[in-house]
PDB file of C-alpha atoms in Angstrom:
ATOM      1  CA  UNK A   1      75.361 -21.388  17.357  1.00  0.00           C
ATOM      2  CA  UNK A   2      72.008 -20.154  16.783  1.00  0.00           C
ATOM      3  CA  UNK A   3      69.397 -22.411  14.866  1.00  0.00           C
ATOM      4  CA  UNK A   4      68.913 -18.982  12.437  1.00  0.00           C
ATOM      5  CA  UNK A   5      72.588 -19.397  12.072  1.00  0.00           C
ATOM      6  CA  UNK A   6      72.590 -23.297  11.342  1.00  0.00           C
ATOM      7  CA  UNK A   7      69.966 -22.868   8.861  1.00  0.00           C
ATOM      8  CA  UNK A   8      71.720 -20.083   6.902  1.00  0.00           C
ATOM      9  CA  UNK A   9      74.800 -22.274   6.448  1.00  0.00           C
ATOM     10  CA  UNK A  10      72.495 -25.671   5.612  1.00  0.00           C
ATOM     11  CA  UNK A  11      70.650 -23.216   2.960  1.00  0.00           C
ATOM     12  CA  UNK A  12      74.083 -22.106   1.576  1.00  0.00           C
ATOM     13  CA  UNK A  13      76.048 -25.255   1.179  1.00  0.00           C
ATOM     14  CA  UNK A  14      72.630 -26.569  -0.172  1.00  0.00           C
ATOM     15  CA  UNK A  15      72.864 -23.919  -2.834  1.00  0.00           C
ATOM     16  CA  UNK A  16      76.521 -24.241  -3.484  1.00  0.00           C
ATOM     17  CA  UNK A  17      75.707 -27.843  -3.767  1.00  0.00           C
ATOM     18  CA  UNK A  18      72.915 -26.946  -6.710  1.00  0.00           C
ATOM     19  CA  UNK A  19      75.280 -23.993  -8.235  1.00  0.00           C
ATOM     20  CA  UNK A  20      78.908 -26.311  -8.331  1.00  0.00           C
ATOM     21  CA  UNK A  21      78.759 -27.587 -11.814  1.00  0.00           C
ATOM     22  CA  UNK A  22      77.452 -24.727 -13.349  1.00  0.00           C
ATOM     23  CA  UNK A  23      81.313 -23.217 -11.952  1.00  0.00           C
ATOM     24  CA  UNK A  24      83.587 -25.941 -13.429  1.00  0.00           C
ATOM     25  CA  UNK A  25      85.740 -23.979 -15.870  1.00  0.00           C
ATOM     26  CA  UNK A  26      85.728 -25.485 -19.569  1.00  0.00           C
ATOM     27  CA  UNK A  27      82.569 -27.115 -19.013  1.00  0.00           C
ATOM     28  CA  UNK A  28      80.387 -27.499 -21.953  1.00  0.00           C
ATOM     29  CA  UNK A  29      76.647 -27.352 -21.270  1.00  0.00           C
ATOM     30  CA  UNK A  30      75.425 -27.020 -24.883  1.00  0.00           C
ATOM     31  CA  UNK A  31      76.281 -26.993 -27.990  1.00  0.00           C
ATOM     32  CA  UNK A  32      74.931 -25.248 -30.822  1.00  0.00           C
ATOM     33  CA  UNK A  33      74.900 -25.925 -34.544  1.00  0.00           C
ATOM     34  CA  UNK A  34      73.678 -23.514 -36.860  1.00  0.00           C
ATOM     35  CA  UNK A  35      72.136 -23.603 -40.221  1.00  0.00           C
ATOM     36  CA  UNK A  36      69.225 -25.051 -41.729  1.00  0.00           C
ATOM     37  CA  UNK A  37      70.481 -29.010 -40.554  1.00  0.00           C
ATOM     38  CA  UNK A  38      71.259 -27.245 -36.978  1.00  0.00           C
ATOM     39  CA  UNK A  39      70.326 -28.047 -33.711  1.00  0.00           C
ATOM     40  CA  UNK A  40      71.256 -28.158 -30.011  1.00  0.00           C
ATOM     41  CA  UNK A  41      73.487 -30.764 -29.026  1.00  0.00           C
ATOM     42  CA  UNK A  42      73.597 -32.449 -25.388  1.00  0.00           C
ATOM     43  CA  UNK A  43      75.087 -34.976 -23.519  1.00  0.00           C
ATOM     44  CA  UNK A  44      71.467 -36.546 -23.481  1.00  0.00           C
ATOM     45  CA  UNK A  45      71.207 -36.481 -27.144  1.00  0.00           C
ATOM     46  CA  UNK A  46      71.181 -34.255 -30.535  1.00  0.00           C
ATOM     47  CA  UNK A  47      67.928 -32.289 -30.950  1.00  0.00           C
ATOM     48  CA  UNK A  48      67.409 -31.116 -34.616  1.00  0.00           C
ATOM     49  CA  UNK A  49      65.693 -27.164 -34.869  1.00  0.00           C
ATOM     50  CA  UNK A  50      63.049 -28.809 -36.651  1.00  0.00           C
ATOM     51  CA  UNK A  51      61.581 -31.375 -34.511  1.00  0.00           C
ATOM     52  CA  UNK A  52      61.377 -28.764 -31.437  1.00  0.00           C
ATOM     53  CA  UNK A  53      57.685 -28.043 -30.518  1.00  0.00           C
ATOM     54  CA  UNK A  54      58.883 -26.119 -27.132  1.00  0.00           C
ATOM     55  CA  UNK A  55      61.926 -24.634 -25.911  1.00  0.00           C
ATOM     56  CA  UNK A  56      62.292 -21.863 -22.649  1.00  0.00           C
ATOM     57  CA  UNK A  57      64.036 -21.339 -19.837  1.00  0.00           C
ATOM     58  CA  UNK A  58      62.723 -22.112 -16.762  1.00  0.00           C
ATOM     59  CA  UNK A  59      63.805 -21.681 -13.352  1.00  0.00           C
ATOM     60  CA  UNK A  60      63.637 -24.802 -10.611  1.00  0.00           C
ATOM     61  CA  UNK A  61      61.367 -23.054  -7.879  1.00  0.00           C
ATOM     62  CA  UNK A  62      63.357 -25.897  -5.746  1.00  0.00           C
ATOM     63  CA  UNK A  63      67.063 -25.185  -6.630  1.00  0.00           C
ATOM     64  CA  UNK A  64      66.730 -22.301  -8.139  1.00  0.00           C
ATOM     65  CA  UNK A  65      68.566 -23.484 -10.855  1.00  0.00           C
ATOM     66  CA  UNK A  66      67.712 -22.090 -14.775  1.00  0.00           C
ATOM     67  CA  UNK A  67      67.294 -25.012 -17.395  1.00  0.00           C
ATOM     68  CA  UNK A  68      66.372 -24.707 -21.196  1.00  0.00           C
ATOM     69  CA  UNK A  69      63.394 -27.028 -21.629  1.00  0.00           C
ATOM     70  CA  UNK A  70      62.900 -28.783 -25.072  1.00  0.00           C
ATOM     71  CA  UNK A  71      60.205 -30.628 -25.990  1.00  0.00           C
ATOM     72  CA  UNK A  72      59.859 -31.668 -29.147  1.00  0.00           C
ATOM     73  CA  UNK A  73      57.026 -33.626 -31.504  1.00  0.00           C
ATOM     74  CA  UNK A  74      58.436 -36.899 -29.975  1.00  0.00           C
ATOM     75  CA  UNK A  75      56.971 -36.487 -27.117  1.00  0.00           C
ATOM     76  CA  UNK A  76      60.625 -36.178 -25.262  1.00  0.00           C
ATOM     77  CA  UNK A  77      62.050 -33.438 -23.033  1.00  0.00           C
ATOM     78  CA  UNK A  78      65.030 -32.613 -22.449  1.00  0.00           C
ATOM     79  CA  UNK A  79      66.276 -29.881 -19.554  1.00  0.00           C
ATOM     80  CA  UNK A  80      69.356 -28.439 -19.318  1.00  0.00           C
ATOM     81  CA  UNK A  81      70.549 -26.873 -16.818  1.00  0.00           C
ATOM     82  CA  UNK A  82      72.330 -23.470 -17.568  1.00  0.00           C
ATOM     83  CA  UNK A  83      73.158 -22.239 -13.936  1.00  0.00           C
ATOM     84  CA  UNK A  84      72.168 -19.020 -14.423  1.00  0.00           C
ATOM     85  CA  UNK A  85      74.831 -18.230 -17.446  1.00  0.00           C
ATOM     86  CA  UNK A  86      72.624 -17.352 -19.833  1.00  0.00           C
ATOM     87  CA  UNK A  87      69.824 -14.433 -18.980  1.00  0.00           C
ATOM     88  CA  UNK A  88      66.515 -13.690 -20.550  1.00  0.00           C
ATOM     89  CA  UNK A  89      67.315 -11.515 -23.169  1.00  0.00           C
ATOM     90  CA  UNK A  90      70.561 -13.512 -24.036  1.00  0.00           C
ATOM     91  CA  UNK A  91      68.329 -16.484 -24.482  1.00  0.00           C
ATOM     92  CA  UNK A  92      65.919 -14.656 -26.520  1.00  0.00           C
ATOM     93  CA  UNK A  93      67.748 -13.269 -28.435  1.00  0.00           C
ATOM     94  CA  UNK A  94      70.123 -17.113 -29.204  1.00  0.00           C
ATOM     95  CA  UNK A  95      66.605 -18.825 -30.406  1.00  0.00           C
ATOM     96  CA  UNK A  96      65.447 -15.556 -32.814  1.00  0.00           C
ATOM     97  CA  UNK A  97      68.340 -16.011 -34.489  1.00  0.00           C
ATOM     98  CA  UNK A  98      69.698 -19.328 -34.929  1.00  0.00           C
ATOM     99  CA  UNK A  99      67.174 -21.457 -34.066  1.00  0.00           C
ATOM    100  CA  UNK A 100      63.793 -19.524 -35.126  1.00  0.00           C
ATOM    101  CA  UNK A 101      64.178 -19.305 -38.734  1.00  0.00           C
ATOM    102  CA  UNK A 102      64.580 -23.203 -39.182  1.00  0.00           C
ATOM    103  CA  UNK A 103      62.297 -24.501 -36.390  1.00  0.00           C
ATOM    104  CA  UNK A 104      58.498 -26.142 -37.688  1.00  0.00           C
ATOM    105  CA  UNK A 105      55.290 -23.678 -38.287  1.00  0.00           C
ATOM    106  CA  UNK A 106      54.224 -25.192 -35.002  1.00  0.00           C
ATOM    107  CA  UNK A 107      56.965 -24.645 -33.646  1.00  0.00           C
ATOM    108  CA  UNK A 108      57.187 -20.970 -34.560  1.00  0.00           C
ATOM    109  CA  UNK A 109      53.794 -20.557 -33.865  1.00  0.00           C
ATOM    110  CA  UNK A 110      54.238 -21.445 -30.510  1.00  0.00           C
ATOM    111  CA  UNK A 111      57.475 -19.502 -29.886  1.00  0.00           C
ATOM    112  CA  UNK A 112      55.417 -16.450 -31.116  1.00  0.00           C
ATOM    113  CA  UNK A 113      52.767 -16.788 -28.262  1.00  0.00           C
ATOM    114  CA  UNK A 114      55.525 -17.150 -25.879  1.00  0.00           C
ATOM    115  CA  UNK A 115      58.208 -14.601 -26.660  1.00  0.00           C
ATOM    116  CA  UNK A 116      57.646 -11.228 -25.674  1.00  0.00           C
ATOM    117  CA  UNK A 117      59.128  -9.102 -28.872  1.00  0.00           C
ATOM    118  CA  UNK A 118      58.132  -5.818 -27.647  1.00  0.00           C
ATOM    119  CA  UNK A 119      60.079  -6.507 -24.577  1.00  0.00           C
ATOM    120  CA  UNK A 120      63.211  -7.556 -26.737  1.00  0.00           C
ATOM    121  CA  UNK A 121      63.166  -4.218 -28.429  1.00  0.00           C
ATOM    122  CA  UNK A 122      62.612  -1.849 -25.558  1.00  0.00           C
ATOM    123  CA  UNK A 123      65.940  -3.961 -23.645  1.00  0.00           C
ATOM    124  CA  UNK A 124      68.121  -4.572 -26.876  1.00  0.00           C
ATOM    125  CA  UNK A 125      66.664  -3.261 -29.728  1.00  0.00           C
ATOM    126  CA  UNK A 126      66.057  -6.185 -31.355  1.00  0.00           C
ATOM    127  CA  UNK A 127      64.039  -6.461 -34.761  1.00  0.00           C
ATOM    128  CA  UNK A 128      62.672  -9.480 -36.089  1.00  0.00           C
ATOM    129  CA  UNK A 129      63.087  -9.284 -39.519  1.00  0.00           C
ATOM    130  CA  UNK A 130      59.771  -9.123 -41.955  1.00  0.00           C
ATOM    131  CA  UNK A 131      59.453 -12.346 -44.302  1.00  0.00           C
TER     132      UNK A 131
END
C-alpha cells in the first residue's frame, strides 16, 4: 500500500473517530427550554437566556467538528458539540426565536453585530419582528 493510500485511511478513521458520537441514535446533545425562565440545558450545566453574553457556532479548524459556544457574564464557556446537525440558518433562525427575545441588552446587542439578518431573509425569509 501506498503512503497516499495509508494516509487517506489514517485521515478517515481519524474523522470517523471525531464524527461517532454525533451518530449515536437517541442521543441528546441539547436541550432547550423556552419562555422567558428558558435556557439551554447541557450535560455540563443549565445556562439561563439571560446570563448569555455570546453564543455561535463555530467550527473546530482541527476536527472539523461544529460546536455552539456560550459564554456568558460569568466568565464561563461552554461548547457543544453539534456534529454538523444543525446548519447556519437552522441555528439562526433557533436563537431569533427562542432565545433572542429573553436574552440581556448586551446580550442582544452583541447578537445584532454578529447575525447577518439580511442573509436570513434572502435564504428563509425570515423577519425579525419590529418592537
Amino acid at each position: 500500500m501506498s503512503i497516499r493510500g495509508r494516509f487517506a485511511i489514517q485521515h478517515f478513521l481519524y474523522l470517523l473517530f471525531c464524527f461517532l458520537p454525533g451518530l449515536i441514535p437517541g442521543r441528546t446533545l441539547v436541550t432547550l427550554i423556552k419562555g422567558r425562565d428558558g435556557s439551554f440545558e447541557t450535560k455540563k450545566g443549565r445556562v439561563p437566556f439571560t446570563s448569555i453574553k455570546e453564543v455561535k457556532l463555530l467550527q473546530n479548524r482541527l476536527t472539523l467538528v461544529e460546536r455552539i459556544v456560550i459564554k456568558t457574564f460569568e466568565g464561563r464557556t461552554y461548547k457543544i458539540p453539534v456534529y454538523g446537525i444543525i446548519q447556519d440558518y437552522d441555528f439562526c433562525l433557533l436563537i431569533e426565536l427562542y432565545v433572542y427575545p429573553y436574552m440581556s441588552p448586551e446580550g442582544k446587542q452583541w447578537w445584532d453585530g454578529w447575525v447577518n439578518l439580511k442573509w436570513m431573509k434572502e435564504v428563509g425569509k425570515y423577519e425579525r419582528p419590529a418592537g
